[in-house]
Short mmCIF file of C-alpha atoms in Angstrom, two decimals:
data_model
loop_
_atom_site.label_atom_id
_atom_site.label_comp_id
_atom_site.label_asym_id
_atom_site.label_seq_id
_atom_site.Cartn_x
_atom_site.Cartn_y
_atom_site.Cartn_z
CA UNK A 10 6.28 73.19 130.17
CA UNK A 11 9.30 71.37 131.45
CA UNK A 12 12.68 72.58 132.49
CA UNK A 13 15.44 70.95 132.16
CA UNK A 14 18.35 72.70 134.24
CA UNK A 15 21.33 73.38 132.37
CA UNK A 16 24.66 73.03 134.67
CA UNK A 17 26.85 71.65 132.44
CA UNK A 18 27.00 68.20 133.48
CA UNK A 19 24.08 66.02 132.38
CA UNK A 20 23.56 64.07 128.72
CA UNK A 21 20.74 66.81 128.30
CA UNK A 22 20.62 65.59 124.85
CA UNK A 23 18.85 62.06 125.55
CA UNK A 24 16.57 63.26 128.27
CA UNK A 25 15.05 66.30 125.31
CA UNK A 26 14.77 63.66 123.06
CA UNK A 27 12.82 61.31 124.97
CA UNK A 28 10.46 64.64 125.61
CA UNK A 29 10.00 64.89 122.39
CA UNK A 30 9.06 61.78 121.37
CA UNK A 31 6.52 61.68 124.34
CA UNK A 32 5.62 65.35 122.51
CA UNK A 33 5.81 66.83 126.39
CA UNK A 34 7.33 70.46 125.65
CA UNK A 35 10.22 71.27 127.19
CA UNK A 36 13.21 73.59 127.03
CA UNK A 37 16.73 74.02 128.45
CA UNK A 38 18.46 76.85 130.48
CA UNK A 39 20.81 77.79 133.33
CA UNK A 40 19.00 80.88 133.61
CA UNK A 41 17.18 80.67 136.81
CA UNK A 42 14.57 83.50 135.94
CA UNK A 43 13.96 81.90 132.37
CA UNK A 44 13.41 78.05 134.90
CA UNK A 45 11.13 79.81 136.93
CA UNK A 46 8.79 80.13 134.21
CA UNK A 47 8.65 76.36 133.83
CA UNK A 48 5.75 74.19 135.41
CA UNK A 49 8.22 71.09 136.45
CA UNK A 50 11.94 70.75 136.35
CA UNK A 51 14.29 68.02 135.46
CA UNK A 52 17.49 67.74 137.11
CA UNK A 53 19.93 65.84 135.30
CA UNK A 54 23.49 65.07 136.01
CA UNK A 55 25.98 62.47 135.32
CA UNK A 56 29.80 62.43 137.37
CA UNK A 57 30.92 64.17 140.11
CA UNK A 58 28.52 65.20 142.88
CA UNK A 59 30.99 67.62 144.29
CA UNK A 60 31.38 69.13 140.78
CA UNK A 61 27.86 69.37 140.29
CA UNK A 62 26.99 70.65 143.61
CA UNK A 63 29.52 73.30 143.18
CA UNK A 64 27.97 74.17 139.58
CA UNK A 65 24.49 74.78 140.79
CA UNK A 66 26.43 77.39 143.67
CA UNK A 67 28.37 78.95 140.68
CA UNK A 68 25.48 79.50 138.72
CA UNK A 69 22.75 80.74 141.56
CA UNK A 70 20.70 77.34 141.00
CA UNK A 71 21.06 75.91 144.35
CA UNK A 72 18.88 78.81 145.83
CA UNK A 73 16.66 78.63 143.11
CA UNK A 74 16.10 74.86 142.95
CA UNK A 75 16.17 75.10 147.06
CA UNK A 76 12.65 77.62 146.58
CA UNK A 77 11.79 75.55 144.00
CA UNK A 78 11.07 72.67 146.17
CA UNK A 79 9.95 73.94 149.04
CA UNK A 80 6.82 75.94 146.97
CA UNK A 81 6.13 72.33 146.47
CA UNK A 82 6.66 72.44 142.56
CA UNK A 83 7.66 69.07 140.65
CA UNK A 84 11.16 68.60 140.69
CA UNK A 85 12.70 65.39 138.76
CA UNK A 86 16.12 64.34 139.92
CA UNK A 87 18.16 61.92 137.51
CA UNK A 88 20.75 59.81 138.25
CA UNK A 89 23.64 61.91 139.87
CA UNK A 90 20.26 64.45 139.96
CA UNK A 91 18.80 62.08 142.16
CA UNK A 92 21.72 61.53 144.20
CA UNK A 93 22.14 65.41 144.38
CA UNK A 94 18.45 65.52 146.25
CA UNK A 95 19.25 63.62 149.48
CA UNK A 96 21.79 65.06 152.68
CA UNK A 97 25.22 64.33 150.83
CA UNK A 98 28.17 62.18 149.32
CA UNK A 99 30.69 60.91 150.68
CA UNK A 100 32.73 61.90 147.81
CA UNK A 101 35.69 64.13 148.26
CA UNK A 102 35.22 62.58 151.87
CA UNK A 103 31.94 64.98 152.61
CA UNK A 104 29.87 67.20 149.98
CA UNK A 105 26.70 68.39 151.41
CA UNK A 106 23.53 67.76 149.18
CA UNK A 107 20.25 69.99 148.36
CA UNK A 108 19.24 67.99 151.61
CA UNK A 109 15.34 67.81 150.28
CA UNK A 110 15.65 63.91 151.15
CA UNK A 111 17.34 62.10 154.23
CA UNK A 112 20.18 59.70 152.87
CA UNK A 113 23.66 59.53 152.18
CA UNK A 114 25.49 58.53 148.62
CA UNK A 115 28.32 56.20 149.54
CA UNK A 116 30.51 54.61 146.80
CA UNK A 117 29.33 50.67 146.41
CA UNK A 118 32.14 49.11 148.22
CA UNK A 119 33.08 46.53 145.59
CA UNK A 120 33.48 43.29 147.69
CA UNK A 121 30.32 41.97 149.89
CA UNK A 122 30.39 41.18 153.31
CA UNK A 123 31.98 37.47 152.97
CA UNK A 124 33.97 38.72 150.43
CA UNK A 125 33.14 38.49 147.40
CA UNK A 126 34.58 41.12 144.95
CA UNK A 127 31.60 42.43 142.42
CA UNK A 128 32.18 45.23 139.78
CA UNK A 129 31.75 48.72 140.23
CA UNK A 130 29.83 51.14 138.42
CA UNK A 131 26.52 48.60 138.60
CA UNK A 132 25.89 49.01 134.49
CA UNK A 133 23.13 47.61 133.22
CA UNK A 134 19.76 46.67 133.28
CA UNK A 135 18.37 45.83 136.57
CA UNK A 136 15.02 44.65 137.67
CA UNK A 137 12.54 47.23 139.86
CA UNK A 138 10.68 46.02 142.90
CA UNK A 139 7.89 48.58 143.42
CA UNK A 140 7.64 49.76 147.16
CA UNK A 141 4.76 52.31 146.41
CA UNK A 142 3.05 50.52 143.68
CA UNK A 143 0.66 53.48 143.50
CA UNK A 144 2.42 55.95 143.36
CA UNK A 145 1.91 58.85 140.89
CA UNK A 146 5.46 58.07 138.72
CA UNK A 147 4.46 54.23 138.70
CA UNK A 148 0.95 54.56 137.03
CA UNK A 149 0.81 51.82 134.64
CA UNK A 150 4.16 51.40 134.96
CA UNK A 151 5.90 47.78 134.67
CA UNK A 152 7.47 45.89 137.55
CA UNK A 153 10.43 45.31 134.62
CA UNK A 154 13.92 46.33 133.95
CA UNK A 155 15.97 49.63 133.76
CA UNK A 156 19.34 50.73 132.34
CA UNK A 157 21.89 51.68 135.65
CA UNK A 158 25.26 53.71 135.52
CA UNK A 159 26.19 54.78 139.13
CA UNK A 160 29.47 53.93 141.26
CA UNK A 161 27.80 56.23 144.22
CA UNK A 162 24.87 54.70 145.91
CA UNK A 163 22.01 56.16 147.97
CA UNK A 164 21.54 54.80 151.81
CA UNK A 165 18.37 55.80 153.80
CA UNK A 166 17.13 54.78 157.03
CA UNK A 167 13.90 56.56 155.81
CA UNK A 168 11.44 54.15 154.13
CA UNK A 169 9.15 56.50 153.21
CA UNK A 170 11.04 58.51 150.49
CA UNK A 171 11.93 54.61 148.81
CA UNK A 172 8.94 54.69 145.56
CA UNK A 173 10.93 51.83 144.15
CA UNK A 174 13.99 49.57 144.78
CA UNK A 175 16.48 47.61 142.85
CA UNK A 176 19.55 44.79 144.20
CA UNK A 177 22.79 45.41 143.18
CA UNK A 178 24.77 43.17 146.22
CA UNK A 179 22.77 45.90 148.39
CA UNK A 180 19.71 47.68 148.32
CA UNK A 181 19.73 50.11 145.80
CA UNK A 182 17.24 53.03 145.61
CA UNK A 183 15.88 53.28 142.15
CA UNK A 184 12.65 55.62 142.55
CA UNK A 185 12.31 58.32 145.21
CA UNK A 186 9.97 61.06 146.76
CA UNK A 187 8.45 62.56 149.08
CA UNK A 188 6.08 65.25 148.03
CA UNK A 189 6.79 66.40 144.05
CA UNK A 190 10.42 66.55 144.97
CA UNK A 191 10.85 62.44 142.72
CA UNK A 192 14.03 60.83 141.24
CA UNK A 193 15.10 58.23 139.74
CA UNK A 194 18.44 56.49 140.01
CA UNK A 195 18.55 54.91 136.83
CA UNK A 196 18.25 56.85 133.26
CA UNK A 197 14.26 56.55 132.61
CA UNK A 198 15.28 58.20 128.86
CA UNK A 199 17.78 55.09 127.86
CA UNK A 200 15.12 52.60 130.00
CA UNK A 201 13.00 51.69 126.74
CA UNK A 202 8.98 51.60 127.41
CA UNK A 203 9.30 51.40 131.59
CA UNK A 204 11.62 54.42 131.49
CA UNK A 205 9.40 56.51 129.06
CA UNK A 206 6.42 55.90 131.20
CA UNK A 207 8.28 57.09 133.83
CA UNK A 208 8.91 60.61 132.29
CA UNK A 209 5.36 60.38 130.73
CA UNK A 210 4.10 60.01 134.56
CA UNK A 211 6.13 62.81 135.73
CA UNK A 212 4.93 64.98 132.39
CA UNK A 213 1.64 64.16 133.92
CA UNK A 214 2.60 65.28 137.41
CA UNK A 215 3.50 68.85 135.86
CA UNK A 216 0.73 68.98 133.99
CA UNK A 217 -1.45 68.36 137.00
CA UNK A 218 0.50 70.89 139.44
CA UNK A 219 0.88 73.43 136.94
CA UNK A 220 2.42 76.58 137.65
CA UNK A 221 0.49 77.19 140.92
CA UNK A 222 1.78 76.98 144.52
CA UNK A 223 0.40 74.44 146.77
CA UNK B 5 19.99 41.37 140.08
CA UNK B 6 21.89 42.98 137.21
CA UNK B 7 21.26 41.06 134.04
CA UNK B 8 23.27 40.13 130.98
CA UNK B 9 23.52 42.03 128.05
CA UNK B 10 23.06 41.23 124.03
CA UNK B 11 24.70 43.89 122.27
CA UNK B 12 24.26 43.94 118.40
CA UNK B 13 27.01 45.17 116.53
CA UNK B 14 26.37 47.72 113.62
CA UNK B 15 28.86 48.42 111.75
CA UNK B 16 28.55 52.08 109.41
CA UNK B 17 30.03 52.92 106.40
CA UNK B 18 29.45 56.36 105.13
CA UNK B 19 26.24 56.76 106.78
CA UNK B 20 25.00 53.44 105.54
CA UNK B 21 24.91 50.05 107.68
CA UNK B 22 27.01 47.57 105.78
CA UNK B 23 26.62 43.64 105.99
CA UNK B 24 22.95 44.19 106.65
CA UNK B 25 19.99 42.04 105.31
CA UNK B 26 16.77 42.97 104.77
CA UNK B 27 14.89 41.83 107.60
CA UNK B 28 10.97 41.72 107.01
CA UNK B 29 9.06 44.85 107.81
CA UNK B 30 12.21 46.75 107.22
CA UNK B 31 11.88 48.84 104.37
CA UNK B 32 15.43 50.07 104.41
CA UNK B 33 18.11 47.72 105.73
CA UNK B 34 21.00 49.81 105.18
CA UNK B 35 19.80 52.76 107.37
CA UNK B 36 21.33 53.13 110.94
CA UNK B 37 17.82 54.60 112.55
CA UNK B 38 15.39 51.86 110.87
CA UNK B 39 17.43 48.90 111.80
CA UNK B 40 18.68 50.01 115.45
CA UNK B 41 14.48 50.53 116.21
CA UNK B 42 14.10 47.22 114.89
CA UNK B 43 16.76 45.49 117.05
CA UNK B 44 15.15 48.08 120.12
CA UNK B 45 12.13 46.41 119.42
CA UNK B 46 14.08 42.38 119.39
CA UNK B 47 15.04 43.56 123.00
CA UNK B 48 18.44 44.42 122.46
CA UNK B 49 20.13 45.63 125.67
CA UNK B 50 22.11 48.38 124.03
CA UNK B 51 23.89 48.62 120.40
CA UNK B 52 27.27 49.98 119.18
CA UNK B 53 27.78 51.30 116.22
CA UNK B 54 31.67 51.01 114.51
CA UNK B 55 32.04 53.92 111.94
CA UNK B 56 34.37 52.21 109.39
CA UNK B 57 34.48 54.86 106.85
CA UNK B 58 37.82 55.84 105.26
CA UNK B 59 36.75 59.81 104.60
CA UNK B 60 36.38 62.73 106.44
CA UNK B 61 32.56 63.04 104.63
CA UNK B 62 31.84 59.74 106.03
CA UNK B 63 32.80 60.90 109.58
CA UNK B 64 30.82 63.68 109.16
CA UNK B 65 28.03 61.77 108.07
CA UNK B 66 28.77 59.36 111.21
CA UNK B 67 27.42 62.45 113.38
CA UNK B 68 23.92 62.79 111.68
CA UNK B 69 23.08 59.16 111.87
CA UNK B 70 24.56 59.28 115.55
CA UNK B 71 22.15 62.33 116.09
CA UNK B 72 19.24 60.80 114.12
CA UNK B 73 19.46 57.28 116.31
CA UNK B 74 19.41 59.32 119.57
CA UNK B 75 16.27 61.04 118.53
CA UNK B 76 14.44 58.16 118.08
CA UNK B 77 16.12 54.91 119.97
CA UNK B 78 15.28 54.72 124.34
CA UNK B 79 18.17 52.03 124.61
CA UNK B 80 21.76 52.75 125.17
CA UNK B 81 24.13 53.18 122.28
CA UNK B 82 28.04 53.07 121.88
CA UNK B 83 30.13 54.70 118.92
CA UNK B 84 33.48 53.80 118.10
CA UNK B 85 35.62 54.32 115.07
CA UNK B 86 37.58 56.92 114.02
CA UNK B 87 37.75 58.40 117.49
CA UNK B 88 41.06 60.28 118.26
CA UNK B 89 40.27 63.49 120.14
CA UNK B 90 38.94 64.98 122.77
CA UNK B 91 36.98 67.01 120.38
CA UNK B 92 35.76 63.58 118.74
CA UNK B 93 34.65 62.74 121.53
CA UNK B 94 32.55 65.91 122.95
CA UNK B 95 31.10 65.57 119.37
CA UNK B 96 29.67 62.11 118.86
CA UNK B 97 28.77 62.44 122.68
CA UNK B 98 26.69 65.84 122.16
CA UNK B 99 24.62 64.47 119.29
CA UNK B 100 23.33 61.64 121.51
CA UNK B 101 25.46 58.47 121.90
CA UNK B 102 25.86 57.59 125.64
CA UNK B 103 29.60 55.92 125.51
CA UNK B 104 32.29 56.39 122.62
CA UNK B 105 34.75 53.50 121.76
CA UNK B 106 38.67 53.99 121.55
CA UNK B 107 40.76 51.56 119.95
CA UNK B 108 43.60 52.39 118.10
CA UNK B 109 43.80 55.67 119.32
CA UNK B 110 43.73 54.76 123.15
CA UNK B 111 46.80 52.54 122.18
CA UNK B 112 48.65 55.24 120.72
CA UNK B 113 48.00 58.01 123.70
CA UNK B 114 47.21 56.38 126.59
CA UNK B 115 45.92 59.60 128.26
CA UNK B 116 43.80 60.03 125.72
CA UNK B 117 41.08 57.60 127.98
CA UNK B 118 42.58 59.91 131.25
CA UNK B 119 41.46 62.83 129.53
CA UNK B 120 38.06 61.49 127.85
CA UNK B 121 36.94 60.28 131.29
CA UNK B 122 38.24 63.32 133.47
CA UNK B 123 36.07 65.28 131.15
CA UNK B 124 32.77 63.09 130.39
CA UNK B 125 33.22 60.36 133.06
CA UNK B 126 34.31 56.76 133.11
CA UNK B 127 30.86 56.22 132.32
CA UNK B 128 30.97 56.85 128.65
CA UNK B 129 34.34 55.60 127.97
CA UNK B 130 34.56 52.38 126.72
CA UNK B 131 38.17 50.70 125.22
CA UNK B 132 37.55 48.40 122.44
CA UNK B 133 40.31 45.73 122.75
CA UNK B 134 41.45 43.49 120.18
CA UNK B 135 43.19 40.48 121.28
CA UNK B 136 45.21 37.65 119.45
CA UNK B 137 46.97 34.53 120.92
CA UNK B 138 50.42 34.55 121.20
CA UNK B 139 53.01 31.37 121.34
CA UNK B 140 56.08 33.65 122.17
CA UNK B 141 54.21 35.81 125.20
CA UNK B 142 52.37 32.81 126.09
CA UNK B 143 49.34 35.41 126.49
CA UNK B 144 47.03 37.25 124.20
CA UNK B 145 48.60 40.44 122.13
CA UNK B 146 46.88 43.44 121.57
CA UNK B 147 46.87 44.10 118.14
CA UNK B 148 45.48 47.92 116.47
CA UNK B 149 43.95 49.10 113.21
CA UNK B 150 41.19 46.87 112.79
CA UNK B 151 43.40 44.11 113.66
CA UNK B 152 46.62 44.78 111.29
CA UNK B 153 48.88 45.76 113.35
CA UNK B 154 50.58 44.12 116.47
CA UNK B 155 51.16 46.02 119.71
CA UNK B 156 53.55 45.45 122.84
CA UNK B 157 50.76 44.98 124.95
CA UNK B 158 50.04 41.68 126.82
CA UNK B 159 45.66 41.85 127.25
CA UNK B 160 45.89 41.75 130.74
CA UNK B 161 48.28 44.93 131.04
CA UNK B 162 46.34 46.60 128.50
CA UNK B 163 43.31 45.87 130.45
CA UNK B 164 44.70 47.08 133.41
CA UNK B 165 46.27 50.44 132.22
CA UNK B 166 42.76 51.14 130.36
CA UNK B 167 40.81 50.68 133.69
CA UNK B 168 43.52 52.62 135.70
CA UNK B 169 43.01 55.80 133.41
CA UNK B 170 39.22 55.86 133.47
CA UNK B 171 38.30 53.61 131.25
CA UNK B 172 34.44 52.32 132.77
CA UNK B 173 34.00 49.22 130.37
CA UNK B 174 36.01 46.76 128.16
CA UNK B 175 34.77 45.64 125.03
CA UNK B 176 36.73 42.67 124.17
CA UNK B 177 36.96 40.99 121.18
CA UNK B 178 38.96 37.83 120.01
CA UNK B 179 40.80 38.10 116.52
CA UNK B 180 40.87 34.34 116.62
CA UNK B 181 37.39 34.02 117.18
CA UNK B 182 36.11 36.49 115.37
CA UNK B 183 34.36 35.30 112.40
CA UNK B 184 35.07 31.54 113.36
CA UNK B 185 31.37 31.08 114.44
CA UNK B 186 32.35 28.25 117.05
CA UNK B 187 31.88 30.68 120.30
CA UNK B 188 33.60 33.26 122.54
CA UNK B 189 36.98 32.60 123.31
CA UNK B 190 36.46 31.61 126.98
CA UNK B 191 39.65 31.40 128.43
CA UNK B 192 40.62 35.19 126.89
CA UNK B 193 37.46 36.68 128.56
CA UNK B 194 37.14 35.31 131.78
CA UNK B 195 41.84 36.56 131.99
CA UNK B 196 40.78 39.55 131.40
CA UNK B 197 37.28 39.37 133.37
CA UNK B 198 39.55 38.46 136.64
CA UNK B 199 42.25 41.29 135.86
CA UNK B 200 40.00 44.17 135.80
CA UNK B 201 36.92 45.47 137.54
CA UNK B 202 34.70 47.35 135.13
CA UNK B 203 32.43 45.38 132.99
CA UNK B 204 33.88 43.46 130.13
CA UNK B 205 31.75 42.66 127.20
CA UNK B 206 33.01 39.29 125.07
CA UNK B 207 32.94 39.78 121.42
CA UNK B 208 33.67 37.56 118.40
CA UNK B 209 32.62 33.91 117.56
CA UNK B 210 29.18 33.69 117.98
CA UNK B 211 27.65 31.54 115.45
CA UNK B 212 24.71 29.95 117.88
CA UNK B 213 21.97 30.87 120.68
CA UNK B 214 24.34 28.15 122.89
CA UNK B 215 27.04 30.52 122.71
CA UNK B 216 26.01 32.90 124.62
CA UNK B 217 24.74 30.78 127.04
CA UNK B 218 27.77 29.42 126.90
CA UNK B 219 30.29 32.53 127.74
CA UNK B 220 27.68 33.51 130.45
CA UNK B 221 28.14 29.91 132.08
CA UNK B 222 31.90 29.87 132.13
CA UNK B 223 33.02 33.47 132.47
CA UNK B 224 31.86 36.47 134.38
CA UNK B 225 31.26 38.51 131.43
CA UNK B 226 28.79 40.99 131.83
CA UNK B 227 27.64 41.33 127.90
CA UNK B 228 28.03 39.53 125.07
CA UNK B 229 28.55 41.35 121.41
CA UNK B 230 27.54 39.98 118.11
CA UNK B 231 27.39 41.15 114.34
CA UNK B 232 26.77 38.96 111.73
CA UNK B 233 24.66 36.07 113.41
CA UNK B 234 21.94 39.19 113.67
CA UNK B 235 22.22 40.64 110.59
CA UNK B 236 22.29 37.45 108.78
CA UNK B 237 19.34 35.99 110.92
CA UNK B 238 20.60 32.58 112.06
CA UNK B 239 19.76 33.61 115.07
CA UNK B 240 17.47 36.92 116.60
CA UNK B 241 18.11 39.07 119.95
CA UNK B 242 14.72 37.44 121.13
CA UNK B 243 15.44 34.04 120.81
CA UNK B 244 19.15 33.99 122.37
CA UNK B 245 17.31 36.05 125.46
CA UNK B 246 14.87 32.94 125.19
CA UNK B 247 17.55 30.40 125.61
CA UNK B 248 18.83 32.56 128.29
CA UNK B 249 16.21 32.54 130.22
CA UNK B 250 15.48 28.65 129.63
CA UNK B 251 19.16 28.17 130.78
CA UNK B 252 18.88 30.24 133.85
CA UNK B 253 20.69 33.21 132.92
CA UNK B 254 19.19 36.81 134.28
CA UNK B 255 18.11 38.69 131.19
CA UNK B 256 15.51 41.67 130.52
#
């Protein structure tokens, strides 16, 4: 059974749909003792990371999702969730992260190095280039497109957390983890057949880890 | 790279898709869940959906089908029409759609965009801009109620103001275009492409496969909107991303 944590901020709407259709059973809370019952957890989140960050304190989930993690349980950031795994954001000049992967979000700048201006968010659909073609979220997964909406993007000196890139003017992050703690920056339930496999992957990840510890 | 969008247009009258043929293998062309599936499976980047019904009931009605397309389509979707409220908004947005559309209403109350996108993020607020040529301002008016009635707003200052209160995307579309099936107006999309930063789609006056090709040649839009050259056939979603491709512009 899938989690989906409830914080207020995410379109937890699309992402239970897509479970649906996939028929992976699933529920939603922000009750961390009715979570811990889950075998995986999805983290969504669209906005502010400061906001969000400051939800999960208000509502004991930062703890929770901290333990969570580090018992090695499968944990499935998306989007601002994804963002929300790594150090921090530069947002509101510093907000510290969950810290479970090295990197920093940093707002896209806007204008490239020789100046040319480019638009900010990066909306659309963008092309992945698979980094760890064999790894466990990519299983017969597509080197195709998926639907982006992020103005905040992730920087890493540390290759090994990168499952999956995309170029927006810069590198952009677009699958990440180390361990069962995964992400994905853009929305695998609004990314068609590529993003469904995705979630159908990580239903198979849970499934697989099950409620034990490893 | 990012790629171009092809966004078909659906427009919904009382819970019923209006203008809509029967395409084949489409047993029901007037429902909003069978048709937006079909144009999922054309490849369709993302759809919008324009409630134009005149009653509460059909507003109501709006929210089913919105909930009822989210269940069952993994693409994007935008609603706009009869938007005017916060409370509007936080309803079409919790059954399912990803970005609402303000028109008319943005026009009227400004912070009405300011408060939409302090509360669910410029991400899911799109203004829908109409836009008509205009000898005396030398510039395109912004014009309100489906077109009836004109504004004080030059496009570009429109643009602007929508983009400075939140507003993450423009959807653009040319009255005198619109309907004329010779192409986008170029010269109104890439003004307003240059004024503002978010994405701009370019809507009204596609009549071929070249005009898309076209607008993505000579403007810096990032998506191109159509209606009735989908519905009616003369073209499909897979072969304008065809010609796309053949003519060197990124698509999925």
């Amino acid at each position: 059974m899938i989690g989906i944590i409830d914080y207020g901020m995410g379109n937890l709407h699309s992402v239970s749909k897509a479970l649906e259709r996939l028929g992976l059973p699933y529920f939603l809370s922000e009750d961390t003792d009715e979570l811990a019952k889950a075998d995986g957890l999805i983290l969504p989140g669209v906005g502010s990371f400061h906001d969000a960050m400051n939800l999960l304190k208000e509502k004991g989930q930062e703890d929770f999702i901290k333990k969570w993690a580090a018992d090695g349980r499968p944990l499935l950031g998306i989007c601002l969730g994804m963002q929300l795994l790594f150090d921090g954001s530069e947002e509101n000049k510093h907000t510290q992260g969950l810290g479970f992967l090295p990197g920093y979000a940093k707002h896209f700048p806007g204008i490239t190095e020789d100046g040319t201006a480019y638009k900010v968010p990066h909306m659309g659909w963008n092309k992945l280039t698979f980094k760890q073609p064999q790894h466990d979220l990519l299983k017969d997964v597509e080197e195709g497109h998926v639907y982006f909406v992020h103005s905040y993007v992730i920087q890493t000196e540390d290759e090994d957390v990168l499952v999956a890139d995309s170029d927006y003017y810069e590198n952009v992050p677009a699958v990440v983890g180390r361990g069962r703690v995964l992400g994905t920056q853009f929305h695998p339930e609004k990314s068609s057949t590529i993003g469904m496999k995705i979630l159908e992957n990580f239903g198979r990840i849970v499934a697989e880890g099950g409620n034990t510890y490893e | 790279m990012i790629t171009k969008r092809i966004i078909p247009c659906l427009d919904v009258k009382e819970g019923r898709v209006v203008k809509g043929v029967q395409f084949v293998g489409l047993r029901d062309a007037g429902d909003p869940v069978e048709l937006s599936s079909f144009y999922d499976g054309q490849g369709a980047d993302e759809l919008v959906f324009l409630d134009i019904s005149a009653s509460h009931e059909g507003r109501k009605t709006m929210v089913d089908v919105v909930r009822e397309v989210a269940g069952t389509l993994a693409i994007p979707f935008t609603v706009g029409g009869g938007i005017n409220t916060l409370d509007d908004m936080r309803t079409i947005l919790r059954a399912g759609a990803d970005k609402v559309s303000l028109n008319t209403a943005a026009v009227k109350r400004p912070e009405l965009i300011s408060e939409g996108a302090d509360y669910f993020g410029s991400q899911c607020m799109v203004t829908a801009i109409d836009a008509k040529f205009d000898e005396e301002l030398h510039s395109w008016r912004i014009y309100t109620h489906g077109g009836r009635t004109p504004t004080e707003w030059e496009v570009t200052d429109w643009a602007k103001e929508v983009v400075e209160r939140g507003s993450g995307e423009i959807l653009l579309t040319s009255m005198d275009q619109d309907g004329a099936k010779d192409g986008f107006d170029l010269s109104l999309t890439e003004t307003v492409n240059n004024a503002v930063s978010v994405p701009v789609i370019a809507s009204g006056g596609a009549g071929a496969k070249e005009h898309f090709s076209e607008v993505f040649s000579e403007t810096n839009a990032d998506a191109a909107l159509a209606a009735s050259i989908f519905h009616y056939k003369e073209t499909s979603v897979e072969e304008v991303k065809k010609h796309l491709r053949e003519e060197g512009v990124r698509v999925r």
